[in-house]
Tab-separated table of C-alpha atoms in Angstrom:
chain	number	residue	atom	x	y	z
P	75	MET	CA	-84.141	59.362	96.365
P	76	ARG	CA	-81.309	58.202	98.625
P	77	ARG	CA	-79.055	61.220	98.909
P	78	GLY	CA	-76.030	59.293	100.185
P	79	VAL	CA	-76.191	56.917	97.233
P	80	VAL	CA	-76.576	59.815	94.774
P	81	ALA	CA	-73.608	61.590	96.393
P	82	ALA	CA	-71.425	58.481	96.060
P	83	LEU	CA	-72.365	58.018	92.407
P	84	CYS	CA	-71.654	61.687	91.683
P	85	LEU	CA	-68.259	61.261	93.353
P	86	VAL	CA	-67.501	58.448	90.888
P	87	GLN	CA	-68.214	60.877	88.053
P	88	PHE	CA	-66.180	63.647	89.710
P	89	VAL	CA	-63.079	61.515	90.322
P	90	ASP	CA	-63.106	59.858	86.900
P	91	VAL	CA	-63.342	63.209	85.099
P	92	LEU	CA	-60.918	64.906	87.525
P	93	VAL	CA	-58.153	62.449	86.640
P	94	VAL	CA	-58.387	63.430	82.968
P	95	THR	CA	-56.725	66.762	83.777
P	96	SER	CA	-55.061	66.297	87.181
P	97	ALA	CA	-52.127	64.280	85.851
P	98	THR	CA	-51.608	66.731	82.979
P	99	THR	CA	-50.193	69.316	85.384
P	100	ALA	CA	-47.706	66.751	86.692
P	101	ILE	CA	-46.251	65.809	83.294
P	102	PRO	CA	-43.134	68.044	83.500
P	103	ALA	CA	-42.310	66.576	86.934
P	104	VAL	CA	-42.840	63.014	85.619
P	105	LEU	CA	-40.478	63.578	82.703
P	106	SER	CA	-37.833	65.151	84.921
P	107	ASP	CA	-37.959	62.508	87.648
P	108	LEU	CA	-37.931	59.545	85.241
P	109	ASP	CA	-35.363	61.137	82.919
P	110	ALA	CA	-37.769	60.767	79.982
P	111	PRO	CA	-37.616	62.700	76.687
P	112	ALA	CA	-39.971	65.593	76.008
P	113	SER	CA	-41.657	63.499	73.307
P	114	ALA	CA	-43.152	61.312	76.066
P	115	ALA	CA	-45.391	64.175	77.195
P	116	GLY	CA	-47.873	63.503	74.400
P	117	PRO	CA	-48.508	59.816	75.201
P	118	ILE	CA	-48.893	60.603	78.922
P	119	ALA	CA	-51.388	63.373	78.170
P	120	ILE	CA	-53.583	61.422	75.759
P	121	ALA	CA	-53.511	57.882	77.213
P	122	TYR	CA	-56.299	58.466	79.750
P	123	PRO	CA	-58.744	60.514	77.629
P	124	THR	CA	-58.176	58.200	74.653
P	125	ALA	CA	-59.091	55.055	76.604
P	126	PHE	CA	-61.895	56.891	78.416
P	127	GLY	CA	-63.511	58.244	75.270
P	128	GLY	CA	-62.939	55.100	73.221
P	129	LEU	CA	-64.520	52.636	75.648
P	130	LEU	CA	-67.511	54.539	77.081
P	131	VAL	CA	-70.137	53.041	74.769
P	132	LEU	CA	-68.806	49.533	75.391
P	133	GLY	CA	-68.783	50.292	79.131
P	134	GLY	CA	-72.444	51.300	78.969
P	135	ARG	CA	-73.334	48.164	77.041
P	136	LEU	CA	-71.532	45.993	79.630
P	137	GLY	CA	-73.680	47.547	82.349
P	138	ASP	CA	-76.866	46.753	80.422
P	139	ARG	CA	-75.765	43.154	79.893
P	140	TYR	CA	-74.176	42.204	83.230
P	141	GLY	CA	-75.794	44.657	85.648
P	142	PRO	CA	-74.579	48.182	86.472
P	143	ARG	CA	-73.535	47.475	90.074
P	144	ARG	CA	-71.330	44.540	89.127
P	145	VAL	CA	-69.693	46.438	86.285
P	146	LEU	CA	-69.179	49.549	88.452
P	147	LEU	CA	-67.452	47.473	91.144
P	148	ALA	CA	-65.119	45.939	88.553
P	149	GLY	CA	-64.271	49.382	87.197
P	150	LEU	CA	-63.555	50.783	90.669
P	151	VAL	CA	-61.242	47.879	91.499
P	152	ALA	CA	-59.267	48.387	88.270
P	153	PHE	CA	-59.123	52.160	88.801
P	154	THR	CA	-57.816	51.798	92.367
P	155	VAL	CA	-55.187	49.172	91.553
P	156	ALA	CA	-53.986	51.219	88.591
P	157	GLY	CA	-53.605	54.281	90.827
P	158	LEU	CA	-51.375	52.300	93.176
P	159	ALA	CA	-49.318	51.043	90.233
P	160	GLY	CA	-48.958	54.585	88.874
P	161	GLY	CA	-47.419	55.771	92.119
P	162	LEU	CA	-44.861	52.955	91.890
P	163	ALA	CA	-44.038	53.411	88.185
P	164	ALA	CA	-40.325	53.133	87.387
P	165	ASP	CA	-40.364	54.400	83.801
P	166	VAL	CA	-42.493	56.526	81.533
P	167	GLY	CA	-43.902	53.512	79.671
P	168	GLN	CA	-45.463	52.268	82.899
P	169	VAL	CA	-46.978	55.710	83.534
P	170	VAL	CA	-48.569	55.688	80.075
P	171	GLY	CA	-49.889	52.162	80.638
P	172	VAL	CA	-51.371	53.080	84.012
P	173	ARG	CA	-53.074	56.152	82.549
P	174	ALA	CA	-54.622	53.991	79.824
P	175	VAL	CA	-55.867	51.403	82.345
P	176	GLN	CA	-57.368	54.129	84.538
P	177	GLY	CA	-59.086	55.634	81.513
P	178	ALA	CA	-60.541	52.247	80.574
P	179	ALA	CA	-61.699	51.685	84.161
P	180	ALA	CA	-63.372	55.099	84.167
P	181	ALA	CA	-65.105	54.294	80.883
P	182	VAL	CA	-66.565	51.179	82.490
P	183	SER	CA	-67.529	52.946	85.722
P	184	VAL	CA	-69.185	56.180	84.574
P	185	PRO	CA	-72.056	54.773	82.443
P	186	SER	CA	-72.955	52.222	85.128
P	187	ALA	CA	-72.843	54.893	87.835
P	188	LEU	CA	-75.219	57.053	85.794
P	189	ALA	CA	-77.511	54.087	85.146
P	190	LEU	CA	-77.656	53.426	88.911
P	191	LEU	CA	-78.376	57.096	89.586
P	192	LEU	CA	-81.330	56.931	87.198
P	193	HIS	CA	-82.468	53.720	88.923
P	194	VAL	CA	-82.562	55.269	92.420
P	195	SER	CA	-84.281	58.525	91.385
P	196	ALA	CA	-87.904	58.777	90.344
P	197	GLU	CA	-88.834	60.540	87.113
P	198	GLY	CA	-89.652	64.227	87.368
P	199	ARG	CA	-88.229	66.728	89.828
P	200	GLU	CA	-86.346	64.096	91.847
P	201	ARG	CA	-84.470	62.865	88.783
P	202	THR	CA	-83.773	66.421	87.625
P	203	THR	CA	-82.211	67.125	91.023
P	204	ALA	CA	-80.064	63.985	90.878
P	205	LEU	CA	-78.916	64.804	87.350
P	206	ALA	CA	-78.162	68.372	88.418
P	207	TRP	CA	-75.692	67.079	90.993
P	208	TRP	CA	-74.287	64.551	88.516
P	209	SER	CA	-73.781	67.218	85.868
P	210	ALA	CA	-72.262	69.633	88.377
P	211	ALA	CA	-69.796	66.968	89.495
P	212	GLY	CA	-68.638	66.225	85.965
P	213	ALA	CA	-68.523	69.815	84.786
P	214	ALA	CA	-66.649	71.045	87.862
P	215	ALA	CA	-64.112	68.220	87.822
P	216	GLY	CA	-62.356	69.222	84.604
P	217	SER	CA	-61.025	72.590	85.730
P	218	THR	CA	-60.618	71.409	89.338
P	219	GLY	CA	-58.214	68.749	88.069
P	220	PHE	CA	-55.659	71.362	87.056
P	221	LEU	CA	-55.725	72.818	90.571
P	222	VAL	CA	-55.586	69.458	92.368
P	223	GLY	CA	-52.811	68.159	90.137
P	224	GLY	CA	-50.748	71.306	90.541
P	225	ALA	CA	-51.195	71.428	94.325
P	226	LEU	CA	-50.307	67.749	94.843
P	227	THR	CA	-47.301	67.920	92.528
P	228	ASP	CA	-45.942	71.057	94.184
P	229	ALA	CA	-46.464	69.752	97.733
P	230	LEU	CA	-45.840	65.998	97.541
P	231	GLY	CA	-44.474	65.174	94.088
P	232	TRP	CA	-46.077	63.739	90.963
P	233	ARG	CA	-46.564	60.246	92.408
P	234	SER	CA	-49.116	61.651	94.849
P	235	VAL	CA	-51.413	62.422	91.898
P	236	PHE	CA	-51.743	58.657	91.351
P	237	TRP	CA	-51.623	57.587	95.004
P	238	GLY	CA	-54.345	60.101	95.827
P	239	THR	CA	-56.819	58.047	93.779
P	240	VAL	CA	-56.252	54.950	95.956
P	241	PRO	CA	-58.017	56.004	99.192
P	242	VAL	CA	-60.822	57.581	97.167
P	243	GLY	CA	-61.219	54.346	95.189
P	244	VAL	CA	-61.257	52.261	98.379
P	245	LEU	CA	-63.895	54.565	99.895
P	246	LEU	CA	-66.085	54.330	96.799
P	247	LEU	CA	-65.744	50.541	96.767
P	248	ALA	CA	-66.793	50.345	100.411
P	249	VAL	CA	-69.843	52.525	99.760
P	250	ALA	CA	-70.720	50.610	96.588
P	251	VAL	CA	-70.568	47.213	98.298
P	252	ARG	CA	-72.585	48.392	101.291
P	253	ALA	CA	-75.136	50.840	99.897
P	254	LEU	CA	-75.633	50.569	96.146
P	255	PRO	CA	-78.631	48.630	94.842
P	256	ALA	CA	-78.116	45.709	92.490
P	257	PRO	CA	-80.771	45.928	89.758
P	258	PRO	CA	-80.749	42.877	87.479
P	259	PRO	CA	-79.282	43.124	83.993
P	260	ARG	CA	-81.821	44.771	81.713
P	261	ASP	CA	-80.567	43.479	78.385
P	262	ALA	CA	-78.796	40.251	79.280
P	263	ASP	CA	-80.142	38.177	76.409
P	264	ARG	CA	-78.500	40.196	73.633
P	265	SER	CA	-74.921	39.423	72.630
P	266	LEU	CA	-72.181	42.045	72.979
P	267	ASP	CA	-71.338	42.468	69.273
P	268	GLY	CA	-67.561	42.114	69.545
P	269	THR	CA	-66.916	43.305	65.997
P	270	GLY	CA	-68.918	46.477	66.549
P	271	ALA	CA	-67.094	47.100	69.838
P	272	VAL	CA	-63.680	46.834	68.148
P	273	LEU	CA	-64.726	49.162	65.328
P	274	LEU	CA	-66.214	51.760	67.664
P	275	VAL	CA	-63.207	51.696	70.001
P	276	ALA	CA	-60.900	52.133	67.006
P	277	ALA	CA	-63.015	55.015	65.703
P	278	ALA	CA	-63.237	56.918	68.987
P	279	THR	CA	-59.607	56.218	69.859
P	280	GLY	CA	-58.402	57.483	66.498
P	281	VAL	CA	-60.404	60.713	66.735
P	282	VAL	CA	-59.540	61.457	70.381
P	283	ALA	CA	-55.831	60.591	70.118
P	284	GLY	CA	-55.481	62.237	66.717
P	285	ALA	CA	-57.169	65.435	67.821
P	286	SER	CA	-54.844	65.623	70.826
P	287	LEU	CA	-51.791	65.260	68.584
P	288	LEU	CA	-53.030	68.042	66.304
P	289	GLU	CA	-52.333	70.529	69.095
P	290	ARG	CA	-48.543	70.231	68.635
P	291	PRO	CA	-46.833	71.218	65.355
P	292	ALA	CA	-44.382	68.309	65.482
P	293	SER	CA	-47.146	65.699	65.642
P	294	ARG	CA	-49.818	67.244	63.411
P	295	ALA	CA	-49.208	64.923	60.453
P	296	ALA	CA	-49.589	61.861	62.680
P	297	GLY	CA	-52.617	63.442	64.339
P	298	ALA	CA	-54.332	64.105	61.010
P	299	ALA	CA	-53.673	60.515	59.923
P	300	LEU	CA	-55.167	59.162	63.153
P	301	VAL	CA	-58.264	61.357	62.857
P	302	LEU	CA	-58.829	60.188	59.276
P	303	ALA	CA	-58.341	56.581	60.340
P	304	GLY	CA	-60.806	57.084	63.186
P	305	LEU	CA	-63.394	58.557	60.829
P	306	GLY	CA	-62.877	55.606	58.497
P	307	PHE	CA	-63.464	53.136	61.318
P	308	GLY	CA	-66.530	55.160	62.302
P	309	LEU	CA	-67.952	54.734	58.815
P	310	LEU	CA	-67.272	50.994	58.927
P	311	PHE	CA	-68.985	50.854	62.324
P	312	ALA	CA	-72.103	52.596	60.969
P	313	VAL	CA	-72.301	50.135	58.064
P	314	GLN	CA	-71.699	47.140	60.318
P	315	GLN	CA	-74.411	48.204	62.784
P	316	ARG	CA	-77.024	48.137	60.029
P	317	ARG	CA	-76.133	44.568	59.070
P	318	VAL	CA	-76.029	42.728	62.408
P	319	THR	CA	-79.028	41.411	64.302
P	320	ALA	CA	-77.727	42.490	67.743
P	321	PRO	CA	-75.796	45.746	67.217
P	322	LEU	CA	-73.589	47.271	69.906
P	323	VAL	CA	-75.796	50.398	69.859
P	324	PRO	CA	-79.315	48.969	70.368
P	325	ALA	CA	-81.847	49.901	67.696
P	326	PRO	CA	-84.036	51.894	70.146
P	327	ALA	CA	-80.979	53.977	71.080
P	328	ALA	CA	-80.030	54.537	67.451
P	329	ARG	CA	-83.574	55.735	66.687
P	330	SER	CA	-83.878	58.001	69.747
P	331	ALA	CA	-84.082	61.670	68.762
P	332	GLY	CA	-83.615	62.620	72.415
P	333	LEU	CA	-80.399	60.638	72.670
P	334	ARG	CA	-79.054	62.291	69.518
P	335	THR	CA	-79.942	65.728	70.897
P	336	GLY	CA	-78.437	65.056	74.318
P	337	THR	CA	-75.230	63.729	72.763
P	338	ALA	CA	-74.937	66.716	70.430
P	339	VAL	CA	-75.411	69.185	73.289
P	340	SER	CA	-72.846	67.310	75.394
P	341	PHE	CA	-70.383	67.520	72.501
P	342	VAL	CA	-70.858	71.270	72.080
P	343	ASN	CA	-70.768	71.863	75.857
P	344	THR	CA	-67.269	70.491	76.254
P	345	ALA	CA	-66.015	71.665	72.854
P	346	THR	CA	-66.793	75.283	73.733
P	347	THR	CA	-65.877	75.305	77.449
P	348	THR	CA	-62.920	72.952	77.978
P	349	SER	CA	-61.195	74.408	74.929
P	350	ALA	CA	-61.836	77.945	76.204
P	351	ALA	CA	-60.362	76.978	79.588
P	352	VAL	CA	-57.258	75.524	77.920
P	353	LEU	CA	-56.685	78.790	76.033
P	354	ALA	CA	-57.178	80.713	79.289
P	355	THR	CA	-54.558	78.477	80.943
P	356	LEU	CA	-52.087	79.255	78.163
P	357	VAL	CA	-52.729	82.999	78.484
P	358	LEU	CA	-52.314	82.901	82.261
P	359	GLN	CA	-49.033	80.956	82.173
P	360	ASP	CA	-47.407	82.138	78.933
P	361	GLU	CA	-48.468	85.789	78.922
P	362	LEU	CA	-49.294	86.676	82.516
P	363	GLY	CA	-46.565	84.624	84.212
P	364	ALA	CA	-48.852	82.575	86.440
P	365	SER	CA	-47.686	79.233	87.825
P	366	PRO	CA	-49.742	76.101	87.090
P	367	LEU	CA	-51.202	76.312	90.595
P	368	GLU	CA	-52.083	79.998	90.190
P	369	ALA	CA	-53.677	79.277	86.821
P	370	GLY	CA	-55.710	76.496	88.408
P	371	LEU	CA	-56.932	78.843	91.118
P	372	VAL	CA	-58.067	81.409	88.550
P	373	LEU	CA	-59.909	78.772	86.548
P	374	MET	CA	-61.725	77.562	89.649
P	375	SER	CA	-64.191	80.305	88.744
P	376	ILE	CA	-65.608	77.862	86.196
P	377	SER	CA	-65.996	75.036	88.702
P	378	ALA	CA	-67.489	77.310	91.354
P	379	ALA	CA	-70.124	78.608	88.933
P	380	VAL	CA	-71.176	75.159	87.685
P	381	VAL	CA	-73.041	74.353	90.931
P	382	PRO	CA	-75.441	77.335	90.832
P	383	GLY	CA	-75.789	76.763	87.096
P	384	SER	CA	-76.938	73.194	87.724
P	385	ALA	CA	-79.412	74.410	90.353
P	386	LEU	CA	-80.722	77.003	87.900
P	387	ALA	CA	-81.303	74.248	85.335
P	388	ARG	CA	-83.658	72.498	87.740
P	389	ALA	CA	-85.715	75.660	88.156
P	390	LEU	CA	-85.822	76.295	84.414
P	391	ALA	CA	-86.838	72.704	83.675
P	392	ALA	CA	-89.948	73.179	85.801
P	393	CYS	CA	-91.325	75.879	83.529
P	394	THR	CA	-90.040	75.223	79.997
P	395	SER	CA	-88.837	72.432	77.736
P	396	LEU	CA	-85.483	70.779	78.294
P	397	ARG	CA	-84.439	71.794	74.779
P	398	ARG	CA	-84.904	75.423	75.734
P	399	VAL	CA	-83.039	74.873	78.977
P	400	ALA	CA	-80.151	73.497	76.907
P	401	ALA	CA	-80.395	76.504	74.588
P	402	ALA	CA	-80.229	78.888	77.548
P	403	GLY	CA	-77.121	77.146	78.848
P	404	LEU	CA	-75.429	77.257	75.452
P	405	GLY	CA	-76.331	80.936	75.146
P	406	ALA	CA	-74.582	81.628	78.450
P	407	ILE	CA	-71.545	79.658	77.245
P	408	ALA	CA	-71.432	81.805	74.104
P	409	LEU	CA	-71.598	84.937	76.251
P	410	GLY	CA	-68.779	83.670	78.484
P	411	ASP	CA	-66.563	82.925	75.467
P	412	LEU	CA	-67.214	86.399	74.081
P	413	LEU	CA	-66.363	87.927	77.453
P	414	LEU	CA	-63.033	86.060	77.431
P	415	ALA	CA	-62.317	87.345	73.939
P	416	ALA	CA	-63.184	90.928	74.853
P	417	THR	CA	-61.005	90.949	77.989
P	418	THR	CA	-58.081	88.773	76.824
P	419	GLY	CA	-54.921	89.412	78.815
P	420	SER	CA	-56.793	90.282	82.020
P	421	ARG	CA	-57.036	87.973	85.022
P	422	ALA	CA	-60.238	89.698	86.095
P	423	GLY	CA	-61.663	89.151	82.612
P	424	ILE	CA	-60.773	85.465	82.711
P	425	VAL	CA	-62.472	85.103	86.100
P	426	ALA	CA	-65.590	86.924	84.867
P	427	GLY	CA	-65.733	84.933	81.653
P	428	GLY	CA	-65.151	81.731	83.611
P	429	VAL	CA	-68.096	82.449	85.906
P	430	VAL	CA	-70.451	82.933	82.952
P	431	LEU	CA	-69.042	79.822	81.261
P	432	GLY	CA	-69.549	77.775	84.426
P	433	VAL	CA	-73.178	78.838	84.836
P	434	GLY	CA	-73.898	78.016	81.199
P	435	LEU	CA	-72.105	74.682	81.429
P	436	GLY	CA	-74.077	73.714	84.532
P	437	VAL	CA	-77.402	74.569	82.889
P	438	ALA	CA	-76.657	72.887	79.560
P	439	SER	CA	-75.099	69.767	81.092
P	440	VAL	CA	-78.159	68.987	83.198
P	441	ALA	CA	-80.421	69.386	80.164
P	442	ALA	CA	-78.152	67.298	77.927
P	443	ASN	CA	-77.942	64.432	80.421
P	444	GLN	CA	-81.677	64.372	81.051
P	445	ILE	CA	-82.611	64.601	77.362
P	446	GLY	CA	-80.067	61.951	76.379
P	447	THR	CA	-80.948	59.423	79.080
P	448	SER	CA	-84.747	59.694	78.785
P	449	VAL	CA	-84.885	56.318	77.050
P	450	ALA	CA	-86.232	52.850	77.805
P	451	PRO	CA	-84.742	51.415	81.039
P	452	GLU	CA	-83.077	48.490	79.264
P	453	ILE	CA	-80.820	50.809	77.230
P	454	GLN	CA	-80.057	53.491	79.827
P	455	GLY	CA	-76.517	52.196	80.273
P	456	SER	CA	-75.869	52.365	76.552
P	457	ALA	CA	-77.421	55.826	76.376
P	458	SER	CA	-75.259	57.155	79.210
P	459	GLY	CA	-72.165	55.778	77.467
P	460	ILE	CA	-73.119	57.482	74.205
P	461	VAL	CA	-73.829	60.851	75.878
P	462	ASN	CA	-70.513	60.744	77.731
P	463	THR	CA	-68.689	59.770	74.539
P	464	GLY	CA	-70.087	62.893	72.926
P	465	ALA	CA	-68.624	64.950	75.774
P	466	GLN	CA	-65.188	63.331	75.442
P	467	LEU	CA	-65.104	63.806	71.679
P	468	GLY	CA	-66.147	67.434	72.164
P	469	THR	CA	-63.231	67.985	74.552
P	470	ALA	CA	-60.674	66.447	72.200
P	471	ILE	CA	-61.890	68.098	69.003
P	472	GLY	CA	-62.690	71.475	70.575
P	473	VAL	CA	-59.281	71.793	72.224
P	474	ALA	CA	-57.481	70.700	69.049
P	475	VAL	CA	-59.329	73.203	66.846
P	476	LEU	CA	-58.976	76.172	69.190
P	477	VAL	CA	-55.301	75.517	69.924
P	478	LEU	CA	-54.648	75.321	66.169
P	479	VAL	CA	-56.435	78.641	65.674
P	480	ALA	CA	-54.648	80.288	68.587
P	481	SER	CA	-51.223	79.031	67.465
P	482	ALA	CA	-51.482	81.092	64.273
P	483	GLY	CA	-50.494	84.103	66.377
P	484	SER	CA	-52.771	86.801	65.003
P	485	TYR	CA	-55.479	87.474	62.459
P	486	GLY	CA	-54.924	91.078	61.536
P	487	PRO	CA	-55.645	93.189	64.628
P	488	PHE	CA	-56.995	90.189	66.566
P	489	SER	CA	-54.932	87.643	68.478
P	490	GLY	CA	-55.319	83.956	67.657
P	491	THR	CA	-56.528	83.307	71.201
P	492	ALA	CA	-59.315	85.887	70.899
P	493	VAL	CA	-60.374	84.449	67.545
P	494	GLY	CA	-60.474	80.974	69.116
P	495	TRP	CA	-62.801	82.175	71.854
P	496	VAL	CA	-65.045	83.882	69.292
P	497	LEU	CA	-65.262	80.636	67.285
P	498	ALA	CA	-66.270	78.766	70.434
P	499	ALA	CA	-68.956	81.377	71.108
P	500	ALA	CA	-70.268	81.027	67.553
P	501	ALA	CA	-70.474	77.221	67.845
P	502	ALA	CA	-72.439	77.445	71.097
P	503	ALA	CA	-74.796	80.115	69.750
P	504	LEU	CA	-75.468	78.306	66.474
P	505	THR	CA	-76.349	75.147	68.390
P	506	ALA	CA	-78.615	77.047	70.783
P	507	VAL	CA	-80.801	78.706	68.147
P	508	PRO	CA	-82.534	75.593	66.706
P	509	LEU	CA	-82.961	74.163	70.206
P	510	ALA	CA	-84.718	77.338	71.347
P	511	LEU	CA	-86.994	77.455	68.326
P	512	ARG	CA	-87.952	73.789	68.043
P	513	ARG	CA	-90.420	71.963	70.224
P	514	SER	CA	-90.921	68.217	70.105
P	515	ALA	CA	-93.359	65.692	71.494
P	516	GLY	CA	-92.697	65.039	75.144
P	517	GLN	CA	-90.615	68.184	75.457
P	518	VAL	CA	-93.350	70.806	75.689
P	519	ALA	CA	-92.563	71.848	79.243
P	520	GLY	CA	-90.692	70.465	82.183
P	521	PRO	CA	-88.884	67.150	82.371
P	522	PRO	CA	-89.977	64.430	79.963
């Protein structure tokens, strides 16, 4: 395993996920500087995650067809140019457009980066180690984004949030051109299935954008309509995939029980941790008077704990099945959510709950990525896109549901925020139980 190459690929994952949240902190400054209405906050917030979540599966398929190195380079170029354009934006419409382009570029880059990481690491302990670093990078980036965005905005202004991606993008391009291998396309003979791509993008976009709009009372009707439309397109996509000879989701991927399990765990991971962190941010700023930067510092407890959690996953994978490793991680997430609920209103409680959440997220993310990508080499790009789509949908839906619950104010003697954290804990625990009890072929002990 080439450690420098693995580090560069993990940095791609870190930066692409970091930008999901880093610009969110800068939204008030963007609106003020560009004299934009408050209603523009929603489009700025959802443009990146909508494009990111909607195009991940297509991005993975492009890597399988044209080669992951070539597709990754194209994504990095688009991401870097868009960052430069974002720093020069003259109106809010341009900011929204840049966020969407960066999200699309990230959707192209991440699956190919993961496919290359699998290519340069041998199966077994070496691959588990590489995936541990990959999972730690992605899991830590989400909460780190709030801190980075707040610090840059406070010190240098909101444009620095976009300009900061330019030197990082140039560095990654230089490393990619010089050091990354160029494995040939593994599934170049199969067509792209344009109709399936359009349907899947429409489905994922509708669900992600709609779920984001559900968080705000003024846009809930539009959000519900978008979610329903997305589900409708998803149904059409499922029907269409059964009728075409070269579906967008290859038949081996559609039949893979491991891929379904890895995607489901990825969904629950983000649905029960990102949403919990968002509620903690609201408590810190609205109830405890913390600034966005202070809130980001408190929530760094999650990011800091993800790294040892990922290392723990490697040790656990050596002595038990990956399903049980995932169950252990989800159990820790449930415990962290319960700790947040029990200590709501306390900064120390949020830090403690965040540490437990981070450890659980690190453990479960490594297991989910390894289970989901243990497929035939020719569909690893598609599999990585599907697993990452599950994570993005989990973020959007989990945050929407918990914010809706918390916004009710109270449920008898319990605050809405506490009830939201308890619901997240229940979702993680209920997912962990069948994983802990069930054993499958190839998952008896250790990595598959």
